[in-house]
Coordinates of C-alpha atoms and ligand atoms in Angstrom, one line a residue:
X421 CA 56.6 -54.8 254.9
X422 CA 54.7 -57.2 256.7
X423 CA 53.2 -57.8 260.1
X424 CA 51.5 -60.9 260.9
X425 CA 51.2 -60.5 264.2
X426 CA 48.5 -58.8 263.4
X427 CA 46.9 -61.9 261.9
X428 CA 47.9 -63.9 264.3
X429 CA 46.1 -62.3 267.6
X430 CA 42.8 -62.2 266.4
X431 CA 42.9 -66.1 265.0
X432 CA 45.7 -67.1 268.3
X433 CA 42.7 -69.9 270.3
X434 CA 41.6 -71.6 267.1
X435 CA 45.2 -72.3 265.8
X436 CA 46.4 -73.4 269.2
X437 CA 43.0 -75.8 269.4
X438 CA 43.5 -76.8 265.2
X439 CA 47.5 -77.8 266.6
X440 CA 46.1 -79.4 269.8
X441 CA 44.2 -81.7 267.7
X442 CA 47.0 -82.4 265.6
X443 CA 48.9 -83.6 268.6
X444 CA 46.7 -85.1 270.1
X445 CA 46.0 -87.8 267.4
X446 CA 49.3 -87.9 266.7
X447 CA 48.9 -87.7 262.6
X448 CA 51.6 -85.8 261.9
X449 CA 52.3 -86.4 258.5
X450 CA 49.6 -86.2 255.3
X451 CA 46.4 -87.8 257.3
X452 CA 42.9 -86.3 258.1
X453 CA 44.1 -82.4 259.1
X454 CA 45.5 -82.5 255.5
X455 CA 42.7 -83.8 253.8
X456 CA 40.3 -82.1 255.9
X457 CA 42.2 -79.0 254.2
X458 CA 42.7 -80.9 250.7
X459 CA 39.0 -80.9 250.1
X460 CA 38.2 -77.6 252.0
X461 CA 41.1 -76.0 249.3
X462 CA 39.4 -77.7 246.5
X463 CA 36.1 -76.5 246.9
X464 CA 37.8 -72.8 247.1
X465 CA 39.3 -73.3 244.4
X466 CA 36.9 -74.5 242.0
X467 CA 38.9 -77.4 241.6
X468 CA 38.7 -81.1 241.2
X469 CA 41.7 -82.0 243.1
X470 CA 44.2 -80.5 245.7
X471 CA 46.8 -82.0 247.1
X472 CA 49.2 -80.8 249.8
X473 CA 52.9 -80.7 249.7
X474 CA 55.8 -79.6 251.3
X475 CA 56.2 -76.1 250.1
X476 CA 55.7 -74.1 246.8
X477 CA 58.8 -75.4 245.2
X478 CA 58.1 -79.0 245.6
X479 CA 54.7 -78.2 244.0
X480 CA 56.0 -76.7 240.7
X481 CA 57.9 -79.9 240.4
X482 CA 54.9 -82.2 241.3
X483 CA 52.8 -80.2 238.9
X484 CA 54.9 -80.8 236.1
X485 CA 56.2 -84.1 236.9
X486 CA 52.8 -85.3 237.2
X487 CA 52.0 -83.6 234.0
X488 CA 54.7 -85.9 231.9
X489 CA 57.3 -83.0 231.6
X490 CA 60.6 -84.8 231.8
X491 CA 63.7 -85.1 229.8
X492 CA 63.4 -84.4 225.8
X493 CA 61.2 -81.6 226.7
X494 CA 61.2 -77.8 226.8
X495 CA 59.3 -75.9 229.1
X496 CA 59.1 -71.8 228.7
X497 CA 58.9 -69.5 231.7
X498 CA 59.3 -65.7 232.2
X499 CA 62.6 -64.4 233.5
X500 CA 60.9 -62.3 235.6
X501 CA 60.0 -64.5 238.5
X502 CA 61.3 -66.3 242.1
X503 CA 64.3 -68.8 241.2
X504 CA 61.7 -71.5 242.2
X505 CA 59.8 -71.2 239.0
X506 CA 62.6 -72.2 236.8
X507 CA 64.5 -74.3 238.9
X508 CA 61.4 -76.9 239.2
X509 CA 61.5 -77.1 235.1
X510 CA 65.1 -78.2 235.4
X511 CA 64.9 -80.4 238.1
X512 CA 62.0 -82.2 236.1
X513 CA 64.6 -83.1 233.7
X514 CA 63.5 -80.9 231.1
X515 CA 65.2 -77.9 229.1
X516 CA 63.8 -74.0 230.5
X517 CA 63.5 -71.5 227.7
X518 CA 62.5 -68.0 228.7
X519 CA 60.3 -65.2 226.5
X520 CA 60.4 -61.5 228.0
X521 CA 57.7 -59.8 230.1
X522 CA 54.7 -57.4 229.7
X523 CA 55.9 -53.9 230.9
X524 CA 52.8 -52.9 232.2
X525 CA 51.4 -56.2 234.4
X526 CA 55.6 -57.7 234.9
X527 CA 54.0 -61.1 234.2
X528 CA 55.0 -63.1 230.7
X529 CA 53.9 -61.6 227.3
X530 CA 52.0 -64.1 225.0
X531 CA 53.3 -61.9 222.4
X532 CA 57.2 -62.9 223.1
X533 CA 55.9 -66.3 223.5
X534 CA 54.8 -66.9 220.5
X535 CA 57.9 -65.5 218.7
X536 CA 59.6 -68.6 221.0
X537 CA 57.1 -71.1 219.7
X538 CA 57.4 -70.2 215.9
X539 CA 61.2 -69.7 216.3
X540 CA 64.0 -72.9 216.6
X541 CA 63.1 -73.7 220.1
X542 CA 59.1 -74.1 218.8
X543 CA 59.9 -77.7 218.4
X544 CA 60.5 -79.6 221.5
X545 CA 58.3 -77.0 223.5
X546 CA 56.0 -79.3 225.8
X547 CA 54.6 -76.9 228.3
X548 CA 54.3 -73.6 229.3
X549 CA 54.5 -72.1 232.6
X550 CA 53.1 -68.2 233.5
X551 CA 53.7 -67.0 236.9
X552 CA 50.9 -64.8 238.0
X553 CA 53.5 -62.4 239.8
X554 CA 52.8 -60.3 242.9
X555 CA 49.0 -62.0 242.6
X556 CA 47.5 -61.0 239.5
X557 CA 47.1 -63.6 236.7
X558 CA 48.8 -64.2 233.7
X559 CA 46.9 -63.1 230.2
X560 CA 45.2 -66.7 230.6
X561 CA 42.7 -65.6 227.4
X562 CA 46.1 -65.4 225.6
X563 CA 48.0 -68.6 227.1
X564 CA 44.7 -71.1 226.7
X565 CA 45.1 -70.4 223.1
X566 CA 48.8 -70.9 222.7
X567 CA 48.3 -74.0 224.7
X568 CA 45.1 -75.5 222.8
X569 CA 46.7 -74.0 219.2
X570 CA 50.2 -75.7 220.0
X571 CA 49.2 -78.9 222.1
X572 CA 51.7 -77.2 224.8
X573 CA 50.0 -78.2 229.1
X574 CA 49.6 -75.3 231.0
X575 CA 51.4 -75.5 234.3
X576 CA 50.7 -72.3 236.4
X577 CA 53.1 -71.1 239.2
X578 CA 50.3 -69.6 241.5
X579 CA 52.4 -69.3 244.5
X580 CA 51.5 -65.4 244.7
X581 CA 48.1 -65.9 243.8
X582 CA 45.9 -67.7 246.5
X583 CA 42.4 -66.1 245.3
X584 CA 43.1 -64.0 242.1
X585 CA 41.2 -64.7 238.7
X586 CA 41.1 -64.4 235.5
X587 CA 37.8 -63.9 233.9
X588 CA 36.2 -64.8 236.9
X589 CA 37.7 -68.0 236.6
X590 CA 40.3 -68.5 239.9
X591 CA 43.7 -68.9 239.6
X592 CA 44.7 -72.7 240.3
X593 CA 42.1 -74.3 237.8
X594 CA 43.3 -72.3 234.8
X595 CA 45.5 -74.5 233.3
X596 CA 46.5 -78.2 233.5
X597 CA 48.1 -78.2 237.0
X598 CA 49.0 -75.6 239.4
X599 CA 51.4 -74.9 242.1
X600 CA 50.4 -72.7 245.5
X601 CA 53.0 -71.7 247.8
X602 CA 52.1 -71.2 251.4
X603 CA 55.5 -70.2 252.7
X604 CA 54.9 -67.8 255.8
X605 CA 54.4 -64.2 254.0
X606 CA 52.0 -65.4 250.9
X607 CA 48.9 -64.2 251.3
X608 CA 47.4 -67.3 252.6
X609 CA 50.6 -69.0 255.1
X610 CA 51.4 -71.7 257.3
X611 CA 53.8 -71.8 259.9
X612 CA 56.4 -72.9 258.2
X613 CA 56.9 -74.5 254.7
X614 CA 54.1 -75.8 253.0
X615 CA 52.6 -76.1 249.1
X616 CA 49.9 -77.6 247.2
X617 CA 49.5 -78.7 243.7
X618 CA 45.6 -78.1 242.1
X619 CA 44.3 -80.3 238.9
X620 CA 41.0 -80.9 237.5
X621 CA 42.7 -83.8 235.6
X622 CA 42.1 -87.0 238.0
X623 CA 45.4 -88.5 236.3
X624 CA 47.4 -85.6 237.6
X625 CA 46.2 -85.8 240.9
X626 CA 46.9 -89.3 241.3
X627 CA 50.8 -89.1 240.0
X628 CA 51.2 -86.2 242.6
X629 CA 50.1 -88.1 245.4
X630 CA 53.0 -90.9 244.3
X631 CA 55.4 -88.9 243.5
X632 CA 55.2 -87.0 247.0
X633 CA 55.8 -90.5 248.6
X634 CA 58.5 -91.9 246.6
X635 CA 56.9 -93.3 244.0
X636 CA 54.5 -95.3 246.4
X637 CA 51.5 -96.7 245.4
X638 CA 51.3 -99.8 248.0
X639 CA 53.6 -98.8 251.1
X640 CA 57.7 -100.1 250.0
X641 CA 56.5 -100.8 246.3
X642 CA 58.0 -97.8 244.4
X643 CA 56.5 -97.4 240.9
X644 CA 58.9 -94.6 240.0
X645 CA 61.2 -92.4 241.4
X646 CA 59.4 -89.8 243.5
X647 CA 60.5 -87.5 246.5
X648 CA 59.6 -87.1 249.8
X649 CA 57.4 -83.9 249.3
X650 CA 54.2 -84.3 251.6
X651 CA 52.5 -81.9 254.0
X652 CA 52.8 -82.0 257.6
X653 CA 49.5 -82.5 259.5
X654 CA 50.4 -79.3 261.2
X655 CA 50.6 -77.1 258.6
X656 CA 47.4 -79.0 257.0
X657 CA 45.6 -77.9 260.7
X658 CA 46.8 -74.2 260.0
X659 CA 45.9 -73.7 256.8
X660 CA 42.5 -74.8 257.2
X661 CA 41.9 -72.2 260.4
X662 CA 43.3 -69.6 257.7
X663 CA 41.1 -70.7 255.0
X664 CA 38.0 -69.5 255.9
X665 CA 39.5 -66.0 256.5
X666 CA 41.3 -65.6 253.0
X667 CA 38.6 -64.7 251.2
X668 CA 38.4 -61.5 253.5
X669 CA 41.8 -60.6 253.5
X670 CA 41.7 -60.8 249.8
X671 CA 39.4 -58.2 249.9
X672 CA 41.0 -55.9 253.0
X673 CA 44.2 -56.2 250.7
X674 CA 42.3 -54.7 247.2
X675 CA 41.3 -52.0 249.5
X676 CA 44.7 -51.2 250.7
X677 CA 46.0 -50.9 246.9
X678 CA 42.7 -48.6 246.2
X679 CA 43.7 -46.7 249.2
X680 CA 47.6 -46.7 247.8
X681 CA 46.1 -45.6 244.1
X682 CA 44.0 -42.6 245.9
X683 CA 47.1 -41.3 247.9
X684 CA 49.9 -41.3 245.2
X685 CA 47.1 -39.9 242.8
X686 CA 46.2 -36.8 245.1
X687 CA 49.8 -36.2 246.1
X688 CA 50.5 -35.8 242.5
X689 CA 53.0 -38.5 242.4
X690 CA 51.3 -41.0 239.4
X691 CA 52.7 -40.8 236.1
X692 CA 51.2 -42.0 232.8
X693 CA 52.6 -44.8 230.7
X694 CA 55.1 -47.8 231.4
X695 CA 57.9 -46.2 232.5
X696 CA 58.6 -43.6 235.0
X697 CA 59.9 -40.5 234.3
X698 CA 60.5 -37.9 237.3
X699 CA 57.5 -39.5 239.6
X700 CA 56.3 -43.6 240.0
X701 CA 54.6 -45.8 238.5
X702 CA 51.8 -47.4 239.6
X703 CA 50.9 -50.8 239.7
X704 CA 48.0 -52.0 236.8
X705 CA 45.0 -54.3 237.5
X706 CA 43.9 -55.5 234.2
X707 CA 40.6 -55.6 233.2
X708 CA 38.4 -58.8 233.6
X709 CA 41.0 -59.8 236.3
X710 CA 41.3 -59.9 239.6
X711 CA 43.8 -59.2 241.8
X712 CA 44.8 -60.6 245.0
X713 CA 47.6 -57.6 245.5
X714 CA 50.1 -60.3 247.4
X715 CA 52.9 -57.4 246.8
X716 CA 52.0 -53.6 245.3
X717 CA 54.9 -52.9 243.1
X718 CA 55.7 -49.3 242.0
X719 CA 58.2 -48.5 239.0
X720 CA 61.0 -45.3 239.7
X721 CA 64.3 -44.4 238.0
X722 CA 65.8 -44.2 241.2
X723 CA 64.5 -46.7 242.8
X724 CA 68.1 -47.9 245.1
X725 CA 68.0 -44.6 246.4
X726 CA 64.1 -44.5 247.3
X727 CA 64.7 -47.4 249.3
X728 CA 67.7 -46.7 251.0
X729 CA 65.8 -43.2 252.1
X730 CA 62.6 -45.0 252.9
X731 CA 64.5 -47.8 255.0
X732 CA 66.1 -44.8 257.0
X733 CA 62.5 -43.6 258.1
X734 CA 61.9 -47.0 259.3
X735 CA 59.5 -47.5 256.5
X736 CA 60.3 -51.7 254.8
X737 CA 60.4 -52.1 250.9
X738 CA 61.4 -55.2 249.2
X739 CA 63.0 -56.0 245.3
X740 CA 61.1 -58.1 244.0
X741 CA 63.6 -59.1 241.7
X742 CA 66.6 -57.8 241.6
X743 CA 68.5 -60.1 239.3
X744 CA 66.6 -61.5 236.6
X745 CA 66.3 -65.1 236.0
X746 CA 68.5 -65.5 232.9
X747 CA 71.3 -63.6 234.9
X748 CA 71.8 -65.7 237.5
X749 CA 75.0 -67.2 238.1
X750 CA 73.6 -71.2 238.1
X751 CA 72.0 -70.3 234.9
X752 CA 74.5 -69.3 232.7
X753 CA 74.2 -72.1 231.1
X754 CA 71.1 -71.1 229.4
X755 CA 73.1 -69.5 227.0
X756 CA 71.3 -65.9 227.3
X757 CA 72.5 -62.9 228.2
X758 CA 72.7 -59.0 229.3
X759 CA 70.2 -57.1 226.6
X760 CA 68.3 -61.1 225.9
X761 CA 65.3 -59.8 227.7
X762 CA 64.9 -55.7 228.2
X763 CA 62.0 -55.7 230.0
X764 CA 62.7 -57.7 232.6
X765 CA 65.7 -56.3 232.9
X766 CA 64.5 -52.9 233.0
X767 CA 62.3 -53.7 235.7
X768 CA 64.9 -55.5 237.8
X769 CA 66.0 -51.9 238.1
X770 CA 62.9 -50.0 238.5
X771 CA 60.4 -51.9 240.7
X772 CA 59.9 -51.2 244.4
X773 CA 57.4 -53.3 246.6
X774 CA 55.8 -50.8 249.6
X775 CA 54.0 -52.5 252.6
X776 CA 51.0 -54.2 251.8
X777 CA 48.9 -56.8 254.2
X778 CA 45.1 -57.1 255.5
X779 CA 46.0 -55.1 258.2
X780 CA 47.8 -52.1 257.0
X781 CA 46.1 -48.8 258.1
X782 CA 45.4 -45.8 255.7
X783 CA 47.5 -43.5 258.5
X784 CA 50.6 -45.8 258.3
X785 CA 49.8 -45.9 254.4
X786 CA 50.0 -42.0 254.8
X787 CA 53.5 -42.0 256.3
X788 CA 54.9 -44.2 253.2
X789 CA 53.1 -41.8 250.5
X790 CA 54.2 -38.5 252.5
X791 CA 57.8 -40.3 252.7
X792 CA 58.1 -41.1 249.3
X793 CA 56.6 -37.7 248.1
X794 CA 59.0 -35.9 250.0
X795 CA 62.0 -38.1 248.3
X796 CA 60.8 -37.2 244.8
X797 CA 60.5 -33.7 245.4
Ligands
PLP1037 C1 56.5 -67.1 242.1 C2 57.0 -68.1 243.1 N1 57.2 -69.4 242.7 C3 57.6 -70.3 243.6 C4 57.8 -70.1 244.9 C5 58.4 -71.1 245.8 O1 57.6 -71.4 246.9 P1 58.3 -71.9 248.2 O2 59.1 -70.9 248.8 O3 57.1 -72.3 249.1 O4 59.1 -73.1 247.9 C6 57.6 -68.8 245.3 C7 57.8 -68.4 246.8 O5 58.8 -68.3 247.4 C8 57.2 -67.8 244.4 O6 57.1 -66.5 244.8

């Protein structure tokens, strides 16, 4: 699925010297290698503020912390996402209600949304939160409306999007706050857990930086209750090496998707339409956006026994997700159930992730097309 010690050789002196420096001046928590990366993120980004945290998870929290979310509050998510993106709403204190997907992109309709707004739940809605899954942005035209229409904040779960846009706007300054995960196979990593919230709102980026150190404004004063949610110089040190490379990995990645599109296309394998019937699926880059491909995600009927063929000719595949979000066992409580959202249901069953990474050769990208080709026949 992914081999990163491909990325690794290439970049192996200047991480060891950006770690060397780390331990050499001993600042191993938050200090200059994390602002050195804090503004160099920013200026990526587009952004008026980023600030490092501890991982992706502790950054949706941040984000909507900082953002006033909190108990009394609903915040609506897609049920078609990484446990992460929903457990941060709940952990803020607030209520998570959920509104089905798009069929063709797997990211959150704005169409189900809305039903959600207008119906009994409308009310105490405060925010909502799109996940731009598998790195390709939520319908942002769509969700900037709802927001501005409804005064609901916009909290984006970027974790899968380092890079993508919408518009030609990036992900991360869309909407009020956003949350970046740089857990070791996102498209841009660190060594280790690592996450980083991105605002243009100066009063958000100020909260976050208390609430990752317990509430602390002046060192043992604690305003509020925070967490202990900062970045470690270390990964600060890495990420920054990686940063100036993302950018062209970005790219190297939308070429191996082309070169994906191009195979399955001349092996006759693509079907038309949102659901597969005898062949796949392919994956769909909407207009006007732009697409980071963190994972390239295929639809099949029989997609368990696909992957238990392809994992016998040594080829990886992944699920991403199996279980939907309103399934899960520590969310019954929700109150939804089997049939509440279709789509994402169906595509808990249907989607298959193949290889994809900077480095991924268009022979190796042969063997997985040929593989899967001679399943479906
Ligand atoms: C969509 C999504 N949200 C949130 C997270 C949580 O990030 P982390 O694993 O860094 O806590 C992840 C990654 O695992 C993710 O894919």
């Amino acid at each position: 699925m992914l081999d990163l010690r491909r990325q690794y050789a290439p970049l192996h002196q200047e991480l060891l010297d950006a770690v060397g420096h780390v331990l050499e001046t001993q600042q191993f928590i938050l200090g200059e290698p994390v602002a050195a990366f804090e503004s160099a993120a920013a200026g990526k980004l587009g952004v008026a503020h980023a600030l490092g945290c501890s991982s992706g998870t502790d950054a949706l929290w941040l984000a909507l912390a900082a953002a006033g979310i909190g108990p009394g509050m609903t915040v609506l998510t897609t049920p078609f996402s990484f446990f992460a993106s929903i457990s941060a709403i709940l952990r803020s204190g607030a209520t998570a209600v959920l509104a089905d997907i798009d069929p063709a992109t797997f990211n959150l309709d704005p169409a189900a949304v809305e039903m959600v707004i207008h119906g009994p739940q409308g009310a105490s809605l405060g925010a909502i939160l799109p996940v731009h899954l598998y790195g390709q942005c939520a319908d942002w035209t769509a969700f900037a409306r709802l927001g501005q229409e409804h005064g609901l904040k916009l909290i984006e779960d970027a974790a899968q999007a380092w890079g993508a846009e919408w518009q030609g706007k990036k992900a991360g300054g869309l909407g009020d706050a956003a949350a970046f995960s740089f857990y070791p196979t996102k498209n841009l990593s660190a060594a280790g857990d690592a996450g980083m919230v991105s605002t243009n709102s100066g009063e958000v980026a100020e909260r976050v930086k208390i609430l990752r150190q317990h509430g602390m404004r002046r060192r043992y004063y604690h305003d509020e209750i925070g967490w202990n949610a900062r970045l470690d110089g270390m990964q600060g040190a890495i990420l920054n090496v990686k940063l100036k490379y993302i950018a062209g990995w970005n790219e190297a990645r939308r070429l191996v998707a082309r070169r994906y599109h191009a195979l399955f296309h001349a092996a006759g394998l693509a079907e038309a339409g949102l659901y597969p019937a005898h062949g796949i699926i392919l994956p769909h880059e909407v207009p006007g956006s732009h697409h980071v491909w963190h994972q390239y995600v295929i639809r099949t009927r029989r997609r368990d026994a696909l992957r238990d063929f392809l994992t016998m000719r040594g080829i990886g595949s992944e699920i991403y997700y199996p279980v939907p979000l309103h399934l899960q066992e520590a969310l019954m409580g929700l109150g939804y159930k089997e049939g509440s959202f279709p789509e994402a249901e169906r595509a808990a069953h249907e989607v298959l992730a193949l290889p994809i990474f900077p480095e991924l050769g268009e022979d190796e990208q042969e063997i997985v097309v040929a593989a899967i080709a001679e399943f479906l026949s």
